[in-house]
């Protein structure tokens, strides 16, 4: 797991699983933001009320996005124009697990096949 330009590497005292839990993923994203110096561009505790494409007549052929947001603490409304928008709604914060009979039973013994990456 990880971005191609910032691989997920197990660190001392951290979860090195291929599919880590929420906490380790949060730490990875913080490491990524710090490494690429983008954390200061992220606005936390902000509710986005509207995202829409800006009229082409204003910017020519380049696509721009208008974002109307409101601070969760002060309710201050702002409207800004951006080149790109990242949608991070937390939609995948709860995993969707298939309903497979016996999936969560404890296994013992050996696997008759082989595993290869």
XYZ file of C-alpha atoms in Angstrom:
117
model
C 0.000 0.000 0.000
C 1.213 3.517 -0.630
C 1.773 6.065 -3.356
C 4.368 5.251 -6.027
C 6.469 8.302 -5.150
C 6.212 7.695 -1.390
C 6.196 3.957 -0.637
C 4.721 2.577 2.536
C 7.675 1.395 4.604
C 7.354 -0.260 7.989
C 9.000 1.837 10.688
C 10.120 0.968 14.176
C 7.135 0.838 16.506
C 4.679 1.062 13.610
C 2.296 -1.373 11.916
C 4.087 -2.904 8.917
C 1.201 -4.944 7.524
C 0.409 -4.696 3.825
C -3.131 -3.580 4.700
C -2.636 -1.541 7.888
C -5.347 -0.261 10.188
C -6.791 3.261 10.316
C -4.232 4.613 12.781
C -1.225 3.495 10.714
C -2.824 4.890 7.546
C -3.292 8.248 9.289
C 0.392 8.249 10.292
C 1.379 7.411 6.691
C -0.710 10.310 5.328
C 0.824 12.683 7.889
C 4.317 11.495 6.881
C 3.400 12.033 3.210
C 2.071 15.547 3.845
C 5.172 16.483 5.836
C 7.566 14.998 3.263
C 5.992 16.903 0.355
C 5.298 20.008 2.475
C 1.585 20.065 1.705
C 0.191 19.894 5.233
C -0.073 23.696 5.394
C -2.303 23.531 2.297
C -4.802 21.246 4.027
C -7.691 22.871 5.847
C -8.999 20.726 8.700
C -12.306 21.169 10.579
C -13.929 22.706 7.528
C -17.284 21.841 6.032
C -17.568 22.145 2.246
C -21.009 23.379 1.224
C -20.476 23.607 -2.534
C -18.000 22.574 -5.252
C -18.633 23.505 -8.861
C -16.848 24.149 -12.115
C -16.128 27.820 -12.802
C -17.493 29.344 -16.000
C -14.991 28.775 -18.845
C -15.452 32.380 -19.997
C -13.615 33.541 -16.864
C -10.524 31.330 -17.228
C -10.372 30.261 -20.870
C -9.901 26.574 -21.565
C -8.336 25.783 -18.170
C -10.761 24.097 -15.795
C -11.107 25.745 -12.379
C -13.241 24.849 -9.387
C -15.058 27.130 -6.995
C -15.295 25.847 -3.424
C -17.600 27.365 -0.824
C -16.716 26.264 2.692
C -17.401 27.111 6.307
C -15.205 26.740 9.377
C -16.656 24.335 11.924
C -15.613 26.518 14.862
C -16.355 30.058 13.686
C -18.855 29.308 10.859
C -16.944 31.803 8.677
C -17.935 31.265 5.025
C -15.316 31.528 2.294
C -15.422 31.051 -1.466
C -12.196 30.246 -3.304
C -11.133 29.114 -6.787
C -8.739 26.170 -7.268
C -7.073 24.263 -10.115
C -7.997 20.909 -8.554
C -10.138 19.495 -5.754
C -9.532 16.346 -3.692
C -12.652 14.649 -2.356
C -11.850 12.918 0.953
C -15.177 12.155 2.578
C -14.177 9.194 4.716
C -16.444 6.926 2.646
C -14.089 4.003 3.214
C -13.586 4.523 6.944
C -15.617 1.380 7.659
C -14.530 -1.668 5.652
C -17.018 -3.677 3.633
C -16.366 -7.313 4.431
C -17.894 -10.148 2.425
C -20.161 -12.587 4.224
C -18.180 -15.813 3.781
C -19.123 -18.733 5.996
C -16.248 -19.594 8.322
C -14.200 -16.547 7.368
C -13.483 -15.598 10.961
C -12.864 -19.086 12.334
C -9.453 -19.733 13.817
C -7.311 -21.830 11.529
C -4.753 -24.330 12.664
C -2.468 -26.653 10.801
C -0.753 -25.980 7.518
C -1.937 -24.643 4.205
C -1.780 -27.372 1.513
C -0.753 -24.964 -1.254
C 1.860 -22.274 -1.519
C 1.886 -18.495 -1.364
C 3.916 -16.415 -3.765
C 3.978 -12.636 -4.211
